[in-house]
XYZ file of C-alpha atoms in Angstrom:
523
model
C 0.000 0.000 0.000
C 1.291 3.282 -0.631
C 0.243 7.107 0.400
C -2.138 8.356 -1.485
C -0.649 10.681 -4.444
C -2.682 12.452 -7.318
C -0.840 14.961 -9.372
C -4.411 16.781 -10.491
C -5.351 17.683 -7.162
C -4.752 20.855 -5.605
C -2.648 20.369 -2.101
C -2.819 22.637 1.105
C -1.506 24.260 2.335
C -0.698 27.193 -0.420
C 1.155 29.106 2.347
C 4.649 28.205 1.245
C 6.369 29.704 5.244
C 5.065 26.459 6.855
C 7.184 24.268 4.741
C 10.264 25.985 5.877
C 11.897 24.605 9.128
C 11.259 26.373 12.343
C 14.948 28.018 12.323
C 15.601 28.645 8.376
C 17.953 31.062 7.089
C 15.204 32.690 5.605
C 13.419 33.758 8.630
C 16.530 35.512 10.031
C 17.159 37.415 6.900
C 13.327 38.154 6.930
C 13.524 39.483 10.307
C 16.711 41.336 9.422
C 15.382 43.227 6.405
C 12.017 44.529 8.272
C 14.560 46.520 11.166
C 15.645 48.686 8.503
C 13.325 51.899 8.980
C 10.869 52.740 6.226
C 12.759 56.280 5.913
C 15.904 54.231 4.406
C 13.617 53.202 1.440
C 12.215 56.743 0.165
C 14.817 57.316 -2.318
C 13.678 54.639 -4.483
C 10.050 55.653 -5.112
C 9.009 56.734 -8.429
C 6.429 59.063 -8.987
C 5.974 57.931 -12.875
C 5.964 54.682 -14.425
C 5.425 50.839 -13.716
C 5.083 50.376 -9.901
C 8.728 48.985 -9.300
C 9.303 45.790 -6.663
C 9.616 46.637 -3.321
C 12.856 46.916 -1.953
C 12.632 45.145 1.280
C 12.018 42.375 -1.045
C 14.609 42.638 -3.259
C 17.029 43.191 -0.231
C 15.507 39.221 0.914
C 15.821 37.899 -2.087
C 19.323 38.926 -2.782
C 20.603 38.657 0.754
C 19.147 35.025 0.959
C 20.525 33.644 -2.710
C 24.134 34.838 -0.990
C 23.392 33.173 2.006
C 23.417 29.891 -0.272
C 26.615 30.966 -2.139
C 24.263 32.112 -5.428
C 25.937 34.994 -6.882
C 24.586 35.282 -10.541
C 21.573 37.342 -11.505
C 20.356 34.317 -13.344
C 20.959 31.538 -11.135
C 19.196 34.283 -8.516
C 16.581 34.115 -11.100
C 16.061 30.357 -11.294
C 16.051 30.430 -7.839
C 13.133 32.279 -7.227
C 11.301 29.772 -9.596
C 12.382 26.652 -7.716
C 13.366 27.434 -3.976
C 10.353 27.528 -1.432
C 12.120 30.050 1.175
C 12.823 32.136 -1.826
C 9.309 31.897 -3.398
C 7.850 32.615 0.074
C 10.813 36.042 0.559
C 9.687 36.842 -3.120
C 5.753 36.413 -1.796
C 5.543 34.873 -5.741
C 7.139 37.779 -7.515
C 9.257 36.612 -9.488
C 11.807 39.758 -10.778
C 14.460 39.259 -13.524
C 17.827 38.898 -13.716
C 17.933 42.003 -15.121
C 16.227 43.690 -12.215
C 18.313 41.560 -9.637
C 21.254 42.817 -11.109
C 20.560 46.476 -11.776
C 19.233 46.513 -7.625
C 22.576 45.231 -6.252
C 24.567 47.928 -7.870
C 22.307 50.575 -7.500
C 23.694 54.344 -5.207
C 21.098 53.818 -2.793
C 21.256 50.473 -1.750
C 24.687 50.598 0.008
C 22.713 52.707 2.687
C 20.540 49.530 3.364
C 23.576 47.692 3.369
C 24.799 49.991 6.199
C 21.373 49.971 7.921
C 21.911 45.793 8.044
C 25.234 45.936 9.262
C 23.788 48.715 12.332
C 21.139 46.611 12.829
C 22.724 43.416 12.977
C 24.920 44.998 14.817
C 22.503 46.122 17.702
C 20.881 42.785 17.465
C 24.213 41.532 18.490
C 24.712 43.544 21.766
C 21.099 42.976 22.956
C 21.180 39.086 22.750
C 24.943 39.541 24.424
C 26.449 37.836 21.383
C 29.239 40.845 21.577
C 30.849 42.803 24.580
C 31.645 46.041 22.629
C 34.987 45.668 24.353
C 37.261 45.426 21.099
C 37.204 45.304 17.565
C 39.422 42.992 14.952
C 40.313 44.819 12.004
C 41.958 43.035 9.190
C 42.498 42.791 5.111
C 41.899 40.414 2.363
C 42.805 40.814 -1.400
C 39.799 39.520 -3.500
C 40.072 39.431 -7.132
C 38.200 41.517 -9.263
C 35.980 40.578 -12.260
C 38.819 41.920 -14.594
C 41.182 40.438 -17.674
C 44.592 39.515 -15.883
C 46.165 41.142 -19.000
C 44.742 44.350 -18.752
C 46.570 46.047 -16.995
C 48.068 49.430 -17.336
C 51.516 50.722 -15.285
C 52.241 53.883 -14.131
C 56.068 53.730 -14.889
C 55.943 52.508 -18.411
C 53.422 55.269 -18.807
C 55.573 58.163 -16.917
C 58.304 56.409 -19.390
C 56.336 56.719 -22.789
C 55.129 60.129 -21.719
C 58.405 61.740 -20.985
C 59.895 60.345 -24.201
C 56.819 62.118 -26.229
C 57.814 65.181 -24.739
C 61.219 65.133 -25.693
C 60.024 64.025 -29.181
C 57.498 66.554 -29.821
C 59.479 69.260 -28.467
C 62.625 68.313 -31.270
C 60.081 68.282 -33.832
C 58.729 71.548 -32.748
C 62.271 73.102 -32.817
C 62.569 71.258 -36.867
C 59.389 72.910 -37.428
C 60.244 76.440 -36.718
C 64.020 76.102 -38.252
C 62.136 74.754 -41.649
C 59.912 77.718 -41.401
C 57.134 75.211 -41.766
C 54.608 76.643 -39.446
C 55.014 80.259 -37.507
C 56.026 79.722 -33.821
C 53.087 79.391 -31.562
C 51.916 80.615 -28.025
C 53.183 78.264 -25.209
C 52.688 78.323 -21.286
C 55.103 75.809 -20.683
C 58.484 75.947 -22.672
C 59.329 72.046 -21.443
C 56.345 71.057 -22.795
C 53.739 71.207 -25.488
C 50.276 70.652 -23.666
C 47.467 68.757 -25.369
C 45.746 72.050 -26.833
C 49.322 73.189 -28.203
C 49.578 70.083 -29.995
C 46.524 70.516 -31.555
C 47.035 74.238 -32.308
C 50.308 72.335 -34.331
C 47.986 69.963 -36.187
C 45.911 72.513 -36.972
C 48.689 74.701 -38.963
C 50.461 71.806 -40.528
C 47.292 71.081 -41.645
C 46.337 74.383 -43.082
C 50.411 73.678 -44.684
C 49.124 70.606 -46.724
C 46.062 72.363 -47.240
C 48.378 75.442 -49.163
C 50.529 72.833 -51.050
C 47.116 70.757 -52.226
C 45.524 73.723 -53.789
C 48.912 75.102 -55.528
C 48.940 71.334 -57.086
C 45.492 71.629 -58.420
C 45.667 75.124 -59.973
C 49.292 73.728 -61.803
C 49.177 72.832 -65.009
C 53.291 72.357 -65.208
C 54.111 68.504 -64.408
C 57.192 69.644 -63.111
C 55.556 72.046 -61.197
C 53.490 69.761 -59.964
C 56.113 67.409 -59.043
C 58.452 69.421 -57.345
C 54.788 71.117 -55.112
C 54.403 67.291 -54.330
C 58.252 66.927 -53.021
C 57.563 70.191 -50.494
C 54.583 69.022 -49.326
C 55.754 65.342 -47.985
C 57.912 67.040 -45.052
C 55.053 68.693 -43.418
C 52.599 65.624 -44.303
C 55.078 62.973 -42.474
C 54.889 66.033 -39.802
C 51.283 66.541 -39.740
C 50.876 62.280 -39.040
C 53.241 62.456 -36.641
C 51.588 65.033 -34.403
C 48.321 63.773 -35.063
C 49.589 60.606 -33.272
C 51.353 62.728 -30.599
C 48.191 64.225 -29.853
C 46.036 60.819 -29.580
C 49.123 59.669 -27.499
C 49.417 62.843 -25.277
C 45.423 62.641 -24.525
C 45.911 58.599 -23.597
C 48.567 59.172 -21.416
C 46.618 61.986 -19.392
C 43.629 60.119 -19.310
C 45.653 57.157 -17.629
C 47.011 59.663 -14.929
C 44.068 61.034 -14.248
C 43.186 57.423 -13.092
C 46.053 56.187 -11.292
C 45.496 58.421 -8.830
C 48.061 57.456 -6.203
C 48.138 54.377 -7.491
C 50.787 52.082 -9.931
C 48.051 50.577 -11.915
C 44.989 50.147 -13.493
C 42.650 47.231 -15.270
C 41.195 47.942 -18.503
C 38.305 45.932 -17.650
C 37.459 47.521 -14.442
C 39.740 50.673 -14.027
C 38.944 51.039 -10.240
C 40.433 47.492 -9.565
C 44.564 47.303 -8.917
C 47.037 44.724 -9.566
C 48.689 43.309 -6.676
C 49.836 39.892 -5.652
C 47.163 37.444 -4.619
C 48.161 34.663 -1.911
C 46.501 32.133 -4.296
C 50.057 31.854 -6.413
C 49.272 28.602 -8.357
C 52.263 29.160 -10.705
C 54.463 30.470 -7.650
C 55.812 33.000 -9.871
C 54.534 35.927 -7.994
C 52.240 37.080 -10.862
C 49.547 39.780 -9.908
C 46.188 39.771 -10.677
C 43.209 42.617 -10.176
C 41.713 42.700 -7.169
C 40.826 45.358 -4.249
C 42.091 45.492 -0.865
C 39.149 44.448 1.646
C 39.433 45.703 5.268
C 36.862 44.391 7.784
C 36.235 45.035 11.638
C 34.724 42.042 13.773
C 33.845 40.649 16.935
C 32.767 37.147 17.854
C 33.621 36.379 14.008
C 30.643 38.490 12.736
C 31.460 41.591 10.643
C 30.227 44.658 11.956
C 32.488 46.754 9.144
C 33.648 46.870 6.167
C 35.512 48.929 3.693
C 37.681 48.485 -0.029
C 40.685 50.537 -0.842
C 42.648 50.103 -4.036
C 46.320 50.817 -2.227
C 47.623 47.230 -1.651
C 49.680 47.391 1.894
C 47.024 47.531 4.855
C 49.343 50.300 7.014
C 47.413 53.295 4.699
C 44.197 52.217 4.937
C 43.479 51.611 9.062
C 43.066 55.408 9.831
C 40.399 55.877 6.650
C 38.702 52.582 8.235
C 38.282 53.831 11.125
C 36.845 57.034 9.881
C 34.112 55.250 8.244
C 33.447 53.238 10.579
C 32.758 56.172 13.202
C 30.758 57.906 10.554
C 28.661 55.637 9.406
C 28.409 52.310 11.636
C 29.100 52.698 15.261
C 31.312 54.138 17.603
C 34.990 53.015 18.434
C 35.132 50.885 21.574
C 38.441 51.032 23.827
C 40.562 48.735 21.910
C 41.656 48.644 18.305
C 42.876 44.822 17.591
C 45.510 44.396 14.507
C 48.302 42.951 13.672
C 51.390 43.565 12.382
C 50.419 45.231 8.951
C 48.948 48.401 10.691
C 51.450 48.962 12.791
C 53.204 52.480 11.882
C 53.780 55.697 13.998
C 51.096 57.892 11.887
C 48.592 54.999 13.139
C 49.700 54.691 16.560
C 49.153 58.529 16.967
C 45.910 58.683 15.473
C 44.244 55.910 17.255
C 46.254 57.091 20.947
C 46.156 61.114 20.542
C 43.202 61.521 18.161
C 40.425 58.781 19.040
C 41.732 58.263 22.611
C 41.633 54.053 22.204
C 44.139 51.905 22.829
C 46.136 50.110 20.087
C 46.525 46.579 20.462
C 48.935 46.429 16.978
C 51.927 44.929 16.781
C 54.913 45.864 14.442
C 57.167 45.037 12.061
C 60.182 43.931 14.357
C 57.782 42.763 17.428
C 58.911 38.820 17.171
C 62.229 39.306 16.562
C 62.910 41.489 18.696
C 61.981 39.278 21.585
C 64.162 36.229 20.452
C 67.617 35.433 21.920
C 69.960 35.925 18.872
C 68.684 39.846 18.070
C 69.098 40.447 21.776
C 72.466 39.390 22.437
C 73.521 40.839 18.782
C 76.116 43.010 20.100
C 76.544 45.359 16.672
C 72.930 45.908 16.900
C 72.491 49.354 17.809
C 69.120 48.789 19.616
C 71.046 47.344 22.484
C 74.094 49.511 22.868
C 73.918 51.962 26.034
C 73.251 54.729 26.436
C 73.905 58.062 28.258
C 71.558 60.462 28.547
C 73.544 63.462 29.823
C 76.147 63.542 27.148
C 72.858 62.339 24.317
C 75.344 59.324 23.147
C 75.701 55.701 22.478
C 78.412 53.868 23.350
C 79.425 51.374 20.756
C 81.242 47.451 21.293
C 84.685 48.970 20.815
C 83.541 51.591 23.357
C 83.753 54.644 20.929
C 80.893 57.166 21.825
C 78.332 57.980 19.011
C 77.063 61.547 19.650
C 73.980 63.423 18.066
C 74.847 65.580 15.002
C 71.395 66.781 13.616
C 68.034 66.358 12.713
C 66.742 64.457 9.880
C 63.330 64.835 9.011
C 61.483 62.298 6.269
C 58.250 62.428 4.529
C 56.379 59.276 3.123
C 54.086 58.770 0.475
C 51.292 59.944 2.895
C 52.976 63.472 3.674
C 53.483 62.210 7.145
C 56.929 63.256 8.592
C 58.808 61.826 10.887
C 61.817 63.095 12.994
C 64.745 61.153 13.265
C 68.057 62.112 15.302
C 70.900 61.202 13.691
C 74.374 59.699 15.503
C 77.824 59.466 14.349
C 80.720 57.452 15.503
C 83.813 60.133 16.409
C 86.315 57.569 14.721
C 86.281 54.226 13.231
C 89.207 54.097 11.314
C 91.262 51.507 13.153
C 88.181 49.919 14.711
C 88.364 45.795 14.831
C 84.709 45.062 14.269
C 84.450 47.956 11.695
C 83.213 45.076 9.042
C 80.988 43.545 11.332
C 79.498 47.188 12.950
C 79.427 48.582 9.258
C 78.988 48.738 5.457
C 80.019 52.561 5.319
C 82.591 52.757 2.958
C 86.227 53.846 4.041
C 87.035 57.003 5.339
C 83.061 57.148 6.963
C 81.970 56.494 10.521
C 79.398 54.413 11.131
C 75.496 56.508 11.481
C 72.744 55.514 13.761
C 69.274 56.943 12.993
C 67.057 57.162 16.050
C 63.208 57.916 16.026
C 62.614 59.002 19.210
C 58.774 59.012 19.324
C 58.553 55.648 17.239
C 60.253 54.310 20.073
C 57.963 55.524 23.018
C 55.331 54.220 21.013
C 57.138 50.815 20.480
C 57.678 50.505 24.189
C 53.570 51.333 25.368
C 52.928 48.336 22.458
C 54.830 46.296 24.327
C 54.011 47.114 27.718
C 50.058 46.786 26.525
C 50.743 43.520 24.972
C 52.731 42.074 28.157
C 49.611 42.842 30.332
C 47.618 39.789 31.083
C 44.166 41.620 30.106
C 45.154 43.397 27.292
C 47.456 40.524 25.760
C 44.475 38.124 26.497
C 42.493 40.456 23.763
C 45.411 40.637 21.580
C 45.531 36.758 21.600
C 41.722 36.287 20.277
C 42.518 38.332 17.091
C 43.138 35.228 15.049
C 40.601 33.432 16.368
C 38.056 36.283 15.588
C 38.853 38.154 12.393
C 40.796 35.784 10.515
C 38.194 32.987 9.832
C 35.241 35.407 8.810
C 37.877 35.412 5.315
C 37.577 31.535 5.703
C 33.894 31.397 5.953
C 33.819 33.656 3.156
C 35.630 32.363 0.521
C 35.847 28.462 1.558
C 32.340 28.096 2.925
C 30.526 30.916 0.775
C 32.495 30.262 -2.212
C 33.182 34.295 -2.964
C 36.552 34.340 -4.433
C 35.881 36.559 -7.154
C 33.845 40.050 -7.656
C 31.247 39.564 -10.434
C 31.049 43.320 -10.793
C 33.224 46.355 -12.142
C 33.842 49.589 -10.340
C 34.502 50.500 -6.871
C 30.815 51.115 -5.750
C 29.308 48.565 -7.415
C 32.075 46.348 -5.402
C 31.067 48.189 -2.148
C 27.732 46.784 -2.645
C 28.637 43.322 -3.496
C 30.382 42.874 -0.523
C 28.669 44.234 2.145
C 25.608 41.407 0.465
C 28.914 38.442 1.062
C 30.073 39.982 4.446
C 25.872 39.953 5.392
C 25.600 36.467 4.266
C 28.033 34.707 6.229
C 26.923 36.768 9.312
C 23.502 35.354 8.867
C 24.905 31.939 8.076
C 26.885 32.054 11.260
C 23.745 33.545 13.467
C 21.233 31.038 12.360
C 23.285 27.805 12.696
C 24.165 29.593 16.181
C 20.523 29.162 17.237
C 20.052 25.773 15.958
């Protein structure tokens, strides 16, 4: 005997939410999505036109296809056709790809992304998943949805551009020596700008233009043939500027977006090349991608941000700027690791936001083992005296201040440095091991004073059983949200071009595994 089954029949019940189990992903993204205030959803209303979907809906369906590692408009798509939580988020709309796609991308929507992340956030706190003690901040490089061979570089631009100039400006000189064209206005005397160039083009061609009418009214062959001779100088000139021009516009255009940076896709000319840690060919090859910083705690992300500058040290004190403008505010401690650790960011987050740094440097670990300790020519542990403002070095020469040195970096920060030289090491025994100065030179010491206070609280901060108990949870906390990202969610790779579109993209990935995480929490 078996239960009864009859394909013509209708079957209750039509309410698709009681075929979903009692703790489904869907519910929690439902119940997410209705927090955000109706106020965040006024910018999309249209006064003229087909009433559009509702965007509370399209937030659920979107949110929830991530949540089961669906990225493509069209698989979103067939997924509204065949999934029951999805029919019953979609309440049996059923929007296209085309809509699905244009929605993710769209200004307005990264404002309901940040209205998830606050309310998640709050929903956090007031279930005591989260003690608002600390937050993890970390980076990722995720590759964009870009040709690997696209790319552009700002050297071998700087390179072609510089050689134009010199080019162009020999030409110009031929020009005016040839009497070929009457000299010209210039601002620049170096340099022939883009408008200069064309003000060029625009005699030679008026040149040609002379010779080609003195052709036609001949009736002389040799005439004729000798017109022809004159005019193939300033015709080879005329298609070479013509080219400079094209050339000079190019190379402008592909300043103007570099920005700061050394690079550029084709594809997607926000994205940057740097070098991925997935190096199958272990050649070091780089591929598009953005720089993803994220803040956590208890492995959800509260934060999130994407900068095109590669190294993570010049992107913490932007971070935390957005995150105090538009997600919550900074608790006491500011969790990183070793990446972040510079004096510009140790000032900011001490002086500035008043929180303490839990961020290690550069040198931390080594400087704690054995062998740098008890590295004699190591200037970090040679004494010294504070009245006289000298070091004492192994072969007991003193090493006295001479002057200030003061560097910028690529961020216009400056920092001080005191500089120390040796009085004499001429005849000193250890001179090859205490130095590479060439002969006749003592050996320098350059000393950051402040870089060193600030080195010192680290590692008083870090040697403090609270504080280095916080310190210790970073990897445990920030670092596997990138695991559950791309290993569980499967998000590797962006599958759209341009910086905000990106933004949005991301903050729907970063959502997903938070819900992910929250609902097989209450399991």
């Amino acid at each position: 005997m078996f239960k009864y089954y009859n394909m013509n029949q209708v079957v209750l019940p039509l309410d698709l939410e009681v075929k979903l189990q009692e703790n489904d992903i869907a519910f929690t993204v439902h119940d997410l999505v209705e927090q955000i205030p109706n106020e965040a959803f006024v910018s999309f209303l249209r006064e003229t036109g087909c009433p559009a979907y509702h965007p509370r809906m399209m937030m659920k369906v979107i949110l929830c296809a991530y949540t089961q590692s669906v990225f493509s408009g069209r698989k979103i798509e067939a997924l509204l056709k065949d999934s029951i939580r999805m029919m019953w988020l979609a309440q049996g709309y059923e929007p296209s790809y085309r809509t699905i796609n244009r929605f993710r991308v769209h200004e307005d929507v990264k404002e309901l992304l940040r209205q998830c992340f606050v309310q998640f956030r709050c929903q956090l706190v007031q279930e005591k998943l989260i003690e608002e003690e600390a937050i993890f901040i970390d980076g990722t490089k995720i590759e964009a949805n870009a040709n690997k061979f696209t790319f552009v570089w700002r050297k071998a631009t700087e390179k072609y551009s510089a050689a134009l100039v010199e080019k162009s400006n020999q030409m110009y000189e031929e020009l005016l020596e040839k009497n070929i064209i009457p000299e010209i206005e210039r601002e620049n005397l170096e340099e022939l700008s883009a408008k200069e160039l064309l003000d060029v083009v625009g005699k030679l061609d008026e040149k040609v233009e002379e010779f080609d009418r003195k052709i036609e009214e001949s009736t002389e062959g040799k005439e004729r043939k000798q017109l022809r001779s004159k005019r193939k100088g300033p015709k080879q000139y005329l298609k070479q500027y013509k080219d400079f021009l094209v050339r000079k516009q190019k190379y402008q255009n592909d300043m103007s977006i570099f920005g700061e940076r050394n690079s550029y896709s084709k594809t997607d000319q926000d994205a940057t090349f740097m070098r991925m840690k997935d190096d199958y060919m272990k050649n070091g090859q780089l591929k598009a991608g953005y720089n993803v910083q994220i803040a956590t705690e208890g492995q959800y992300t509260l934060a999130f941000d994407v900068f095109a500058n590669p190294t993570d040290t010049r992107t913490l004190i932007p971070f935390l700027d957005k995150i105090e403008e538009g997600f919550f505010k900074l608790p006491q401690y500011i969790v990183a690791d070793a990446g972040y650790g510079s004096e510009q960011n140790y000032e900011d987050v001490i002086n500035h936001r008043e929180c303490t740094p839990l961020i290690t440097y550069n040198m931390y670990r080594k400087e704690k083992k054995k062998r740098y300790k008890n590295n004699e020519f190591n200037s970090a542990n040679w004494e010294y005296d504070e009245e006289t403002d000298s070091f004492l070095c192994p072969n007991g020469q003193k090493l006295t201040f001479r002057y200030l040195s003061n560097r910028k970096d690529k961020g216009s920060f400056t920092r001080t440095f005191k500089v120390y030289q040796c009085e004499d090491c001429s005849d000193c025994p250890f001179r090859s091991q205490c130095t590479k100065a060439k002969e006749g030179h003592n050996r320098k010491i350059q000393y950051n004073e402040k870089w060193e206070q600030q080195k010192e609280y680290i590692r008083q901060k870090l040697s403090d059983e609270k504080t280095g108990e916080i310190y210790g949870k970073r990897k445990i906390d920030v670092e596997p949200v990138f695991g559950f990202l791309k290993a569980n969610l499967g998000f590797t790779r962006m599958s759209v071009r341009g910086k905000e579109k990106v933004k949005n993209e991301l903050g729907f990935a970063f959502m997903a595994v938070n819900l992910r995480k929250y609902t097989a929490k209450n399991r």
